[in-house]
Coordinates of C-alpha atoms in Angstrom, one line a residue:
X1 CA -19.8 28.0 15.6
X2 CA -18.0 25.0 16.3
X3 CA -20.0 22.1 14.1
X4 CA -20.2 18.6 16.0
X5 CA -17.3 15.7 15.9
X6 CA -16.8 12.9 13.6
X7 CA -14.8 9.7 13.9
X8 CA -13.7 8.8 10.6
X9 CA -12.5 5.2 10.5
X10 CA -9.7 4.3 8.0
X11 CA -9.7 -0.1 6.8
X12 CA -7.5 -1.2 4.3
X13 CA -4.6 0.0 2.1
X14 CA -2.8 3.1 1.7
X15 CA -5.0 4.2 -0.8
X16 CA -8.2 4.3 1.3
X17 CA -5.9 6.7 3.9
X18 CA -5.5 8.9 1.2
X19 CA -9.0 9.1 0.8
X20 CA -10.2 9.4 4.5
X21 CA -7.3 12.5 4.5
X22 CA -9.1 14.2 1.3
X23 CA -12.4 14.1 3.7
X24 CA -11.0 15.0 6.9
X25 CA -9.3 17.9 5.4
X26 CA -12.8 19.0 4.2
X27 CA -14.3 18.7 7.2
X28 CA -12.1 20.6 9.2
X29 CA -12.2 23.1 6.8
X30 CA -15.8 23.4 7.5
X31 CA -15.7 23.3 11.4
X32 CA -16.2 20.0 12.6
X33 CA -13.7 18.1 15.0
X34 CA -12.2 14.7 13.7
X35 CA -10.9 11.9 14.9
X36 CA -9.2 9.5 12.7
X37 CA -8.9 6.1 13.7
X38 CA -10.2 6.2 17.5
X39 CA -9.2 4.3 20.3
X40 CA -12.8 4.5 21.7
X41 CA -14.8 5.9 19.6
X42 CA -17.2 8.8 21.1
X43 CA -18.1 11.2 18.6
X44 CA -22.4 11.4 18.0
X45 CA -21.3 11.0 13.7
X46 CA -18.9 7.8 12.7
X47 CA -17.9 7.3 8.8
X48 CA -16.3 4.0 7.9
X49 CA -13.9 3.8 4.9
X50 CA -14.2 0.1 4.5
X51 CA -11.9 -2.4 2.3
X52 CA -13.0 -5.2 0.5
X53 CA -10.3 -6.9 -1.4
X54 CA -10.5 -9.8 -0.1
X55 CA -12.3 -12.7 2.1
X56 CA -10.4 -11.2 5.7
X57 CA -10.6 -7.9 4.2
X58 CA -14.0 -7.9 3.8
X59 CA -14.6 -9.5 6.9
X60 CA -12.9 -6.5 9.5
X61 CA -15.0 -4.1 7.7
X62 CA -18.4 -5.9 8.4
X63 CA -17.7 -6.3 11.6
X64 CA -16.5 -2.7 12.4
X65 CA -19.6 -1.8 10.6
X66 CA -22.0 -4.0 13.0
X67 CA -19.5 -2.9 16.2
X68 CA -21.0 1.1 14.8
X69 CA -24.7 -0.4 14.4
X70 CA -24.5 -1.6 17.6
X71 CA -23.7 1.5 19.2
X72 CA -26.2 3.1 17.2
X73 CA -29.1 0.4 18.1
X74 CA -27.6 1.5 22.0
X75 CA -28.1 5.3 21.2
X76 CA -24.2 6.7 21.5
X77 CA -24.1 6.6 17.6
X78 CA -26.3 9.1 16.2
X79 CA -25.3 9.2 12.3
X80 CA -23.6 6.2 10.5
X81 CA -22.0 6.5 7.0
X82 CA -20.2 3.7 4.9
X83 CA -17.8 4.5 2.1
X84 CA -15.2 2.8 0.5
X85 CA -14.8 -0.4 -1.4
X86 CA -17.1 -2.7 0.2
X87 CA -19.4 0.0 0.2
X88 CA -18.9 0.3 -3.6
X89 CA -19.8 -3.5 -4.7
X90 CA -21.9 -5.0 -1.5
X91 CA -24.1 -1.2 -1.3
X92 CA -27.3 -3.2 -1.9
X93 CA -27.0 -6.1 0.0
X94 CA -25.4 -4.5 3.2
X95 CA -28.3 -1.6 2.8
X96 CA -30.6 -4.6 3.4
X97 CA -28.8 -6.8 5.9
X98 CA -27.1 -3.3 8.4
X99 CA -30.2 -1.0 8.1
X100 CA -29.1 0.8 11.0
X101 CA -26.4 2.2 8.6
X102 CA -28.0 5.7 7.3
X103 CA -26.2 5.8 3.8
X104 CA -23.6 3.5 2.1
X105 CA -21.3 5.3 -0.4
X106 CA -19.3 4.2 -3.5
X107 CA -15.6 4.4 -3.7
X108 CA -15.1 7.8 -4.9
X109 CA -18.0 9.6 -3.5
X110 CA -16.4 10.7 -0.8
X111 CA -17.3 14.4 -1.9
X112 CA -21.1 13.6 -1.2
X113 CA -20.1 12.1 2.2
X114 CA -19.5 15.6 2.9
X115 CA -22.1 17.6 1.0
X116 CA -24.9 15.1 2.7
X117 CA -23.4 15.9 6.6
X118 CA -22.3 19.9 5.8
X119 CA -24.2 21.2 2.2
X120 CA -20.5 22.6 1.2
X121 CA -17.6 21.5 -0.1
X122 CA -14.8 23.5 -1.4
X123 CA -13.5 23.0 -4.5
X124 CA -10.5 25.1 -3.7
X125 CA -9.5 22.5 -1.5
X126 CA -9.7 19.4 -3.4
X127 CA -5.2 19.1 -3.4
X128 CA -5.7 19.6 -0.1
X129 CA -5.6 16.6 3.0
X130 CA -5.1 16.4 7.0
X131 CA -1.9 14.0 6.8
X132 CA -3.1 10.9 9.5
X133 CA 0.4 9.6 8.8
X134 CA 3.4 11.0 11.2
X135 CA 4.4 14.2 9.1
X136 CA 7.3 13.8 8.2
X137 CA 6.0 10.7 5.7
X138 CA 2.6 10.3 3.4
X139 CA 1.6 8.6 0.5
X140 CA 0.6 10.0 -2.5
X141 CA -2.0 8.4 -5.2
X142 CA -1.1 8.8 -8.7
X143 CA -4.1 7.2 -10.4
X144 CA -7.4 5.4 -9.7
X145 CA -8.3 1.8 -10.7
X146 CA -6.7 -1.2 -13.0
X147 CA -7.0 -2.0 -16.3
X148 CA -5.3 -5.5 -15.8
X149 CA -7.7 -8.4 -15.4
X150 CA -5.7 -11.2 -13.4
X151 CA -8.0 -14.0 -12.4
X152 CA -8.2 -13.7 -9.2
X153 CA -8.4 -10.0 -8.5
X154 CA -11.5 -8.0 -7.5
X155 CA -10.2 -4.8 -7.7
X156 CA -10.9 -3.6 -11.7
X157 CA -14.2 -4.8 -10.6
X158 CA -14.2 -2.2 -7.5
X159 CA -12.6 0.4 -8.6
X160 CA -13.1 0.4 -12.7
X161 CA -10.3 1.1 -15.5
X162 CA -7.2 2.4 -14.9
X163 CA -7.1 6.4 -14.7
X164 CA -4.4 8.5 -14.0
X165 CA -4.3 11.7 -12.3
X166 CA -3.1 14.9 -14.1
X167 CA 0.5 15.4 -13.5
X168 CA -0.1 18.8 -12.0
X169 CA -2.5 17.8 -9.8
X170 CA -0.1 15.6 -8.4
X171 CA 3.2 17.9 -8.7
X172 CA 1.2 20.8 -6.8
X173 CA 0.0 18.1 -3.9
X174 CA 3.5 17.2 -3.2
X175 CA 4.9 20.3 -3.1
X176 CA 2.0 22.0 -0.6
X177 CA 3.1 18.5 1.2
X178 CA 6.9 19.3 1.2
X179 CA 6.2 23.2 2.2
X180 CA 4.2 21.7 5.5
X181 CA 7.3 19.8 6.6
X182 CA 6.4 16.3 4.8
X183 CA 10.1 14.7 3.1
X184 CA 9.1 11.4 2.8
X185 CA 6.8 10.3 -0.3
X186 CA 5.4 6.9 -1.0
X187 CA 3.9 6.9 -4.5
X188 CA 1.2 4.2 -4.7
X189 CA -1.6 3.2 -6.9
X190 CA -2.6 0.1 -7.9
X191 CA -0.6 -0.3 -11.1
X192 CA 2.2 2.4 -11.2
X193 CA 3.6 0.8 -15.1
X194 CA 0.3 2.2 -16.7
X195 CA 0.4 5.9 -15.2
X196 CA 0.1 8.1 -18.1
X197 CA -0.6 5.8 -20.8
X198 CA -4.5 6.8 -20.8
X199 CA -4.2 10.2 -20.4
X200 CA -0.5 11.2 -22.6
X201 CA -0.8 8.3 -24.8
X202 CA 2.6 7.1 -23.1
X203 CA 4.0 6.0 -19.7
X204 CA 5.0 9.1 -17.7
X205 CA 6.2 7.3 -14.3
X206 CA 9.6 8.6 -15.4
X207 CA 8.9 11.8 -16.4
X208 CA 6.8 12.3 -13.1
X209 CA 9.0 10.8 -10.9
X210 CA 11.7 13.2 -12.1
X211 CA 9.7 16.3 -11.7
X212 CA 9.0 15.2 -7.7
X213 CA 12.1 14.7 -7.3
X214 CA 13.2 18.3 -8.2
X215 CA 10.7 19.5 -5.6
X216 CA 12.6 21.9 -2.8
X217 CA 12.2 19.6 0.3
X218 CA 11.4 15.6 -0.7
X219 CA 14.0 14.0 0.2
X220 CA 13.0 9.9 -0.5
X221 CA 10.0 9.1 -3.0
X222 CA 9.1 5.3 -2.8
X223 CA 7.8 3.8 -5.7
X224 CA 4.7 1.0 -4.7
X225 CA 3.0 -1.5 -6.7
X226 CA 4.4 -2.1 -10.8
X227 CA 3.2 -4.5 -12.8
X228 CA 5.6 -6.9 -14.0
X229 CA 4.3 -6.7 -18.0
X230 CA 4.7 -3.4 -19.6
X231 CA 6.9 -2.6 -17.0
X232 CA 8.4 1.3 -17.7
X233 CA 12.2 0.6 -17.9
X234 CA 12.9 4.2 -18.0
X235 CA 11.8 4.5 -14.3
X236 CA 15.0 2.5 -13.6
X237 CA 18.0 5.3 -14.8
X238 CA 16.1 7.7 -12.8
X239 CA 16.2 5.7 -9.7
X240 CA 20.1 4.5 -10.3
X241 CA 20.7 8.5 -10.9
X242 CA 18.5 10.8 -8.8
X243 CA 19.6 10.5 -4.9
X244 CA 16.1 10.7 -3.2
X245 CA 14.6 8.1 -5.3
X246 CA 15.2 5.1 -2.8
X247 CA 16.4 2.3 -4.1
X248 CA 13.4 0.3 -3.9
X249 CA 10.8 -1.2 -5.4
X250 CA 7.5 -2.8 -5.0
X251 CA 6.1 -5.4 -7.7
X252 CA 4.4 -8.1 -7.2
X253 CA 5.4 -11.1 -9.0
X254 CA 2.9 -13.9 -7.4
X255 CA 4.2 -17.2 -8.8
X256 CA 6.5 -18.3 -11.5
X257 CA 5.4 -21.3 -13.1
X258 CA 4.5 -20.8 -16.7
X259 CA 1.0 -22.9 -16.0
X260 CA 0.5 -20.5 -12.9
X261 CA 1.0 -17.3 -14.7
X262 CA -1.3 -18.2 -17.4
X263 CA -3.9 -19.5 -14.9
X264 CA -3.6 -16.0 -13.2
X265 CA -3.8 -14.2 -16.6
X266 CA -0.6 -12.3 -15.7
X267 CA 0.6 -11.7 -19.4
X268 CA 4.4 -12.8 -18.5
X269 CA 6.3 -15.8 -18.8
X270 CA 8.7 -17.6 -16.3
X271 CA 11.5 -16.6 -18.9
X272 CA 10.6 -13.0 -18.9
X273 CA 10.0 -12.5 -15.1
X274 CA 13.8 -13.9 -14.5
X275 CA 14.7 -11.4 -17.5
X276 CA 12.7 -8.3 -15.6
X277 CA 14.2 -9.1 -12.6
X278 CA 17.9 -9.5 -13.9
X279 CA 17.9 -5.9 -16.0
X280 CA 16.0 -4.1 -12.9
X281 CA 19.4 -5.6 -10.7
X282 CA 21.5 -4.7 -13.5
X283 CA 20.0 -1.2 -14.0
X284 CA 20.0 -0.5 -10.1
X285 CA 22.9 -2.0 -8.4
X286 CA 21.6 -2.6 -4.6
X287 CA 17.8 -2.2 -5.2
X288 CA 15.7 -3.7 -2.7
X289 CA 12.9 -5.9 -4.2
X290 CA 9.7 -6.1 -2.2
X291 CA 7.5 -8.6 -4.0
X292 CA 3.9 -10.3 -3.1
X293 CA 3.4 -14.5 -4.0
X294 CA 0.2 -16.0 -3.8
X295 CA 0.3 -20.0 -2.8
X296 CA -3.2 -22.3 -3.6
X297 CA -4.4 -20.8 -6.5
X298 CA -6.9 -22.7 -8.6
X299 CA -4.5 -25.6 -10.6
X300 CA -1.8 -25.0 -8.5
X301 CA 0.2 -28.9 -8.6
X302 CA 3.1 -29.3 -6.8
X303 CA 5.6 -29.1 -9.5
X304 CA 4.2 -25.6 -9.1
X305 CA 4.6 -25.0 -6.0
X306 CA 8.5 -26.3 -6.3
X307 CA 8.7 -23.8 -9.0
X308 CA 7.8 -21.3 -6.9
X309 CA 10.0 -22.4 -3.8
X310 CA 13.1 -22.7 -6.3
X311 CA 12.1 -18.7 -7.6
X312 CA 12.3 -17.8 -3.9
X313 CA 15.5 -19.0 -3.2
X314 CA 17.3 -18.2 -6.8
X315 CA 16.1 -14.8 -6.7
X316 CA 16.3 -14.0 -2.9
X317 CA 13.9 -10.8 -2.5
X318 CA 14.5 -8.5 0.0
X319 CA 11.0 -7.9 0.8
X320 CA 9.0 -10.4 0.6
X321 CA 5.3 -11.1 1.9
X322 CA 2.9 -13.9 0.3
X323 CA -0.9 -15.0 0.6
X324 CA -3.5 -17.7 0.1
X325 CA -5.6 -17.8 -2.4
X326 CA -8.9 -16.2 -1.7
X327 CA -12.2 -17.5 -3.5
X328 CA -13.8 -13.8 -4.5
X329 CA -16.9 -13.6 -6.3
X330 CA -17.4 -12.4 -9.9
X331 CA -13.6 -13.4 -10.9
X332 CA -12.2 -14.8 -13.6
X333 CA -11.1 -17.3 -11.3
X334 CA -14.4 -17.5 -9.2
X335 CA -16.4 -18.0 -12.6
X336 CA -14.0 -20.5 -14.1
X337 CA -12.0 -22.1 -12.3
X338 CA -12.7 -24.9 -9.4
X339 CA -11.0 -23.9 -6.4
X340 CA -9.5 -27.0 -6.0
X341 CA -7.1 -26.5 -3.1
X342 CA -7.9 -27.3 0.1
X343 CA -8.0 -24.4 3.5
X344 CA -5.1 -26.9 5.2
X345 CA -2.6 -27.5 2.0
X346 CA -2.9 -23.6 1.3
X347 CA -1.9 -22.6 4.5
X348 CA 1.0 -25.1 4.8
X349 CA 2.6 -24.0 1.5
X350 CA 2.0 -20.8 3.2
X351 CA 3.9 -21.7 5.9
X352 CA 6.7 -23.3 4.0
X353 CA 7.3 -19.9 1.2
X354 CA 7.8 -17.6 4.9
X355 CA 9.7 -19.8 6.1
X356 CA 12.1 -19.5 3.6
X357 CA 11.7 -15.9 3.2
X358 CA 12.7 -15.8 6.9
X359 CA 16.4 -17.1 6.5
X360 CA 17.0 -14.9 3.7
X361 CA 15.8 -12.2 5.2
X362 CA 18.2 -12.7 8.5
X363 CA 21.0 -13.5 5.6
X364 CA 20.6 -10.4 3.6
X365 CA 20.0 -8.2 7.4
X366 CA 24.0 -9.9 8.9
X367 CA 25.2 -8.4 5.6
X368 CA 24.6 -4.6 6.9
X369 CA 26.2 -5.0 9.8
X370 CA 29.1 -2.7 10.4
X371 CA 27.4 -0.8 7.6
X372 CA 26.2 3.1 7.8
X373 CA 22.8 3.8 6.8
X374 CA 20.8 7.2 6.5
X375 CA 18.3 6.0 8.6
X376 CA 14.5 8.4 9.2
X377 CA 13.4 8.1 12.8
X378 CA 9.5 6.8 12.9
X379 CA 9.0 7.2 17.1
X380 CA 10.5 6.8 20.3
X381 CA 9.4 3.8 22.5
X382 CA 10.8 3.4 26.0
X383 CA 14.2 1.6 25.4
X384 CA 14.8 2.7 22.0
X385 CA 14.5 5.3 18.6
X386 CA 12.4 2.9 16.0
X387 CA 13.9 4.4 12.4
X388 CA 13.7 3.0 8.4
X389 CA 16.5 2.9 6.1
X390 CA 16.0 4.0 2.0
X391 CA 15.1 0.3 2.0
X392 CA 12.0 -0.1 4.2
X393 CA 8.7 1.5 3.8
X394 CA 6.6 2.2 6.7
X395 CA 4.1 -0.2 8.0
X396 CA 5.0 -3.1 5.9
X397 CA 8.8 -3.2 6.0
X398 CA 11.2 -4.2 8.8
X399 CA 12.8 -1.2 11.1
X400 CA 15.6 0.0 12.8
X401 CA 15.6 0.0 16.7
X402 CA 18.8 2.5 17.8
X403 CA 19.2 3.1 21.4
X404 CA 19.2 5.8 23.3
X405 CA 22.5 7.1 24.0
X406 CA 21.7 10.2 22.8
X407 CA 18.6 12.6 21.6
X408 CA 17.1 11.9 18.3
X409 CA 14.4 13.9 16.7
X410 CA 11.1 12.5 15.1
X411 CA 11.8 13.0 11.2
X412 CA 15.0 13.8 11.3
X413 CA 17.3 11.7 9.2
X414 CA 20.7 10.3 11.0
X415 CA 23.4 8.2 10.0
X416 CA 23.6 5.0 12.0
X417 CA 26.2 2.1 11.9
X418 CA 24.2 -1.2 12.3
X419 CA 25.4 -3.6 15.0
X420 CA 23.5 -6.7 14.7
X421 CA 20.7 -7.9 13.1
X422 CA 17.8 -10.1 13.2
X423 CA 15.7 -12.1 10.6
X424 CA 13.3 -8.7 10.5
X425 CA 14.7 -6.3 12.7
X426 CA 18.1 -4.2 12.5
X427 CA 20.0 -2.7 15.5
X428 CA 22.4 0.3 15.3
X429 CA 23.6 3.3 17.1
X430 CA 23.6 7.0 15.5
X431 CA 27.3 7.8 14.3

């Protein structure tokens, strides 16, 4: 018998879709219809897998939480269930202000999210998810949790110590992924340069990153979010050498003044984030650098903020995306610092760093034109194929739009010859 239908709604990173796919796949398994991510919601169940990283992030998942309570308090909401990272630190408080909400969940309960709505669960599908992702891409999580302690970060105190999954776990994930059609592979956790080190007594991105790569069927793995100190230089042969390691990675560096980094309890210098960035060039001629900067950080002067202008220009990422500071409670940063930058000068430095990223980024696009590129086709929208190079991830990255002179196929890879270019936005035709 067909059990009832739940909408499962996914907030947040990629991480938390990983988690929503664990739990669909389990319901499914067990006979109820899910919906991920809605358009209008109408199942009698809802589960939210909320984010709360910070001050905006927190905010979406409150109100998509009171959005549920309110259809509940209406009566087209019979069951509502919180999980997820909000859930994990605020359980108490929300309990008290959203009673409407029948149970809130820590992080990585998810398996009792299903036990409490079904009484199974099945172990022999715990490798196992319903990809929410078009199929041909996915992300896989390598570990859990952070063991770095910058000041203004939440997340160590959300998710706990860094702990890395078994490398068979992960090996025999990706390749029930690769047999189902998947070839696209972001690898993501929240610090990639400490996988292994608790559980091998060494880093073992390289060694893991290999073995995917020798996986019948993956054809790009992404590598997302390093750390810049500690960072596993023997990841970087394996990405100059193996052909379906994109050239490409993600590390936040977010500032460069020496009195910033320290500030931020970031354990690198000015000196040895120029020296990282140099040997990673060096290592991997053509890599594409995404990088995250944060602007208005407790102490940040304005000799600071040059510094950091003068890094974006000298150093001229790829990628590049930047935030404000955000005040979040229980912080190094929260507990000892004053936050001493005001709303209006945040968001005008703000203004300024994109700005600058802007022009480079339309400098670095004009140099691909006239250029072939093995380009992955995402969709098709009325006027044209929307498609990534090995440079762009999906979601966060700019895109290729090729027209429609000819059928394309959704996950198919193509070679395409870019014609012109915009400051986040390529153009080409299939060759």
């Amino acid at each position: 018998m067909t059990k009832e239908k739940i909408d499962i709604i996914t907030l947040g990173c990629s991480k938390n879709l990983v988690d929503s796919e664990f739990v669909i796949k389990q319901f499914e398994a067990i006979g109820f219809t899910v919906h991920h991510d809605p358009e209008i919601p109408k199942a009698p169940i809802a589960i939210i897998n909320t984010c709360g990283f910070i001050g905006d992030a927190k905010e979406e998942s409150i109100d998509t939480i009171l959005q549920f309570a309110q259809r509940k308090k209406q009566g087209k909401l019979k069951k509502l269930l919180v999980m997820g990272c909000l859930s994990e630190r605020y359980r108490n408080e929300l309990s008290k202000e959203i009673p409407e909400v029948d149970k809130f969940y820590g992080k990585f309960e998810y398996k009792q999210v299903v036990l409490d709505l079904s009484n199974e669960y099945n172990e022999a599908l715990r490798l196992q998810r319903t990809v929410t992702t078009p199929k041909h891409y996915t992300y896989v999580k390598i570990s859990e949790g952070c063991n770095r302690l910058c000041s203004y970060c939440a997340i160590p105190i959300i998710t706990g110590r860094h702990i890395s999954r078994p490398e068979e776990d992960i090996l025999e994930e990706v390749k029930m992924l690769a047999q189902k059609g998947t070839k696209e592979f972001q690898i993501i956790a929240q610090d990639l340069s400490y996988y292994g080190i608790d559980l091998y007594k060494k880093s073992k991105l390289a060694d893991l990153i290999n073995k995917i790569s020798d996986i019948n069927g993956v054809e790009w793995i992404r590598l997302h979010y390093a750390y810049p100190a500690g960072f596993p230089f023997d990841i970087l042969p394996v990405m100059r050498e193996r052909e379906n390691v994109c050239k490409y990675l993600d590390i936040a560096f977010q500032h460069i003044s020496d009195n910033m980094l320290k500030k931020m309890r970031r354990n690198v210098t000015k000196a040895q984030t120029y020296e990282l960035i140099d040997r990673i060039r060096t290592e991997v001629p053509g890599i594409h650098l995404r990088t995250t900067l944060m602007v208005g950080h407790p102490g940040e002067t304005e000799q600071d903020f040059e510094e950091l202008k003068d890094f974006t220009r000298k150093i001229r990422f790829e990628r590049m995306g930047a935030f404000t500071y955000s005040d979040e409670d229980g912080t190094y940063a929260n507990l000892h610092y004053k936050n001493d930058i005001t709303p209006d000068v945040k968001q005008q430095r703000l203004d300024i760093l994109m700005d600058l990223q802007q022009n480079i980024s339309k400098e670095h696009n004009e140099k691909k034109k006239g250029k072939t590129f093995k380009v992955i086709i995402d969709r098709e929208e009325a006027d044209s194929y929307i498609g990534r190079t090995e440079y762009d991830s999906p979601e966060v990255d700019q895109e290729v739009l090729i027209n429609k002179d000819r059928r394309l196929e959704i996950g198919q890879f193509y070679d395409v010859n870019i014609e012109n270019a915009e400051d986040f936005d390529l153009f080409g035709k299939v060759i």
